[in-house]
């Protein structure tokens, strides 16, 4: 493994000496980059991946502590490990270094041993972290796939919805490890489009290249089957301009450069709305002005997004199938109007997958055979696809409704049991409980037995007997008083029920030693 090391100090002699020590005293493969300006070093740390960074605490344009602080704001990353080099033995500097989570603090003048031992310790720490990371990646391969799917569906939400109303943006920042409150958008399209599968694969390969080059700084989504949409996190207009230059520089080196069209938005804050940024990038990609002639398509596109969002929201509350069927019919008409046959296939497949994710992807085979469905869609005409799509969505919503009803029923039974447990000593009947939770008594009785394994009457009687046993153990109340205290209106019936559940009368139970009492 090659360890990438950055050295930043405004004194060239210091830079050269640390570089010389490392190159001549370490057994590991290393790659060293050197800088004499703090700002230049920060830009390289942000756009490249380093394992270790030596930074001088005092540099004219940006000191080492400020550099680390700026880096931490923009990157949520384990590496590089920062090693501060300073001629100042001041408590305030050391305290701030600890606050910024610096790995080590080396005072000038330093020895060869100071540098070598610190780097060896850093490499040992890096190896430990990477080993754990590898183990976690292997354990969480499925979660990574789910994260990518979440990212793909999150981008339209970020762009076209009021995020503050529908998601906790801070939570998504933690999930993706990226600032979502400001940045730029890029829209990329292929000039020469092949069949759907080939075009999708090519866009996906471009997406992977961008993700590799801008890890922790970009979210991506392949939208409408022919556009790659990228959100690049940035904290300022200046940083956004650096991104644009860097992105184009990387893309120009790729073999597909001459077959892509790219458009960028200006720098935007989340509260300004990223929808405007999207259309800015979209029209820049098409190399046209945003004019009135595009408003109709823009309106239809937003209407499509809105219907998709309604369907996704409805999957978890599928109580009105006729309304949902109306959404599906509208969406099918829009898909046919807006997209060609290949893109129609992609849109249909994508929406079905998003709905499966909403209802729980682990249960997808219980809902629909997705592999078979995709095969059908890819080998069908537009008219056939619409019918397949409608049938699949109605199946999904029917299954979701069954699941939804089961959840509601289980929640109601749980609440009913909680109510019984708290009010067992009151007069409670099956009719009262079922009415309180909006159930038909017969249906409630069946649900209750299915959920608890016993009838309502048996559950209530057993609960009362268990509490009576506690009173017989721990109180001097008479048997008659205890029968009333636990909800029996007839002491004779209480004695009969008690004997049925325990095998003895209340008096016999009370006379037993505590360790011999069965309940």
Steps between C-alpha positions, in 0.01 A plus 500: 500500500620852420448763771433851368660774710461877471751747647406869535742756645592850384868421561627293207791369707250344744298345217814355342637367830179315594478360146864383517450335841192312383651384171814368667370351825170327424459149362149566368412622150422870523394775262578853620351833388645828631356851528623829642157672514218394731217582258658295222550209740133518610374488140710191433380333819141560391545373144732206568521227763793506743579272793728738694543879491783699664392862546691794643312685770607839360466570127437847354179436303336225708651352814496128575223511760276706269577257219387202712189687615403585139562143390283359779213728396509374143597136542370244748797267456721279718806600295736670473650474846626853571846542652563857611856633480569812706778712645252625762472311827178675605216345694235675287639347181513154655145536634366601159692214335324257734165662421561457127591134564857526377681166512829642632675827591874520416715788623780656295785426500405136452716192470492222241359276772217747573384489137551128438337374821201731454444385142543133592240546773269674251541216247417242768185697581410528130541124450276433799229735370519357147476143631186590694364689200554199275323276751211745527472527122479124468240482775296786360514435125122492485475828692733662246270390218203638694685829557560537126133433429404752768738756348352448153146564625603780739635735230154572347368563851785741572441687173125509453352491851517732799749285687442669834135387489558132421838387628738569782782649293751459783424128517561464127828688536606237754388214273685630195790667684459816294384860544160540330433863590693654208660396174467474122315268263633337185286335231673267253354331194630278218513653151459167321254279682491125440236262629372551854725243669820620326425867572423427863823302541704781344343760728558271797869466409530880481324523836754259652792705362356814659436324832859374511645843421273694738438263790321668796420800279234379255161330484384355167180384335426368152177679423242428229726235347716746309640757743762472770421755772779584748481715812845626604521626856673838526520765770572804282487636145879475481499134599222434247710652220793278599268199477382594150858530374605175667196306371554611140872432527428141611225438243716630212751223572234230457435316169132597510568877517399561136172315549366696798328833557550666839328793668567665838290718725624797697567463875176467701393468863235244596255765620516663153376173351698262282222476240618822337856366508387181322333684213799733474730198460251320273471789254877557514545134404263549204687823418176702489351783702226430752207640302121478478509223238639261762242581767247240381747210519627633833142504630438142382827383650411650838150352478657158439730543801202606712295193402796271568540659844128451573520132406810446714331677792179300450671161511525528879138611533321307223144553619350644180576266210270691253695823564828313456374347174424852376860605580629199306287584192619862501861396541481249214365769266781736599766233458377424147480871414837604642726203437591271214457125527845435649468773760146388579645160593753661732244726669266208565776276641640781715163589655420136580839462672443821700160370613655167599753689711219688672311186601820316600730352240549189712138412423513570126455134398178490701372795295625451145758294312719797406740306275213357296330840489811678370541235231138552392539878488823491299341273239167679458360786293389832652134394511587167664731672750219728617275200571781306673583812704140556613456134592829490695424822690149390592645169622756690707238726653266208573783318679596821678138549610495149650827576678366840609181342638706240687711774657190699597339186644812409697527854634133492602537162672810628683307803620207281601731272701660803663154630593398159643823471701438841657124455559461127569335580837217694329194360324633422150309317226595388150235730352636804686862437395419426135284814476772711662748392232255510206475124445210267442486283819525174304797627295671642810458168680671315212784755480552495876529121513732495197725760663503369861429129452201510737147639494417844640312343793785262588759780480301730730416226753861378515624858549256551788603169664871591474435829679283322757794268577717803575238638739463160670878498552552858605180624668268403785183578301222247510434279199179690433685835505768361268239371253351851475847663487601305188172553312275205592146602595415156642733350768368149430587529131842634604567188711391274214719683247795508741484122547480446123822696436705399807358159595406616853270738684615850603511390867717197420729720288543752783593226749788371282859616567598771249754278322227241434245739350459424124445861384 
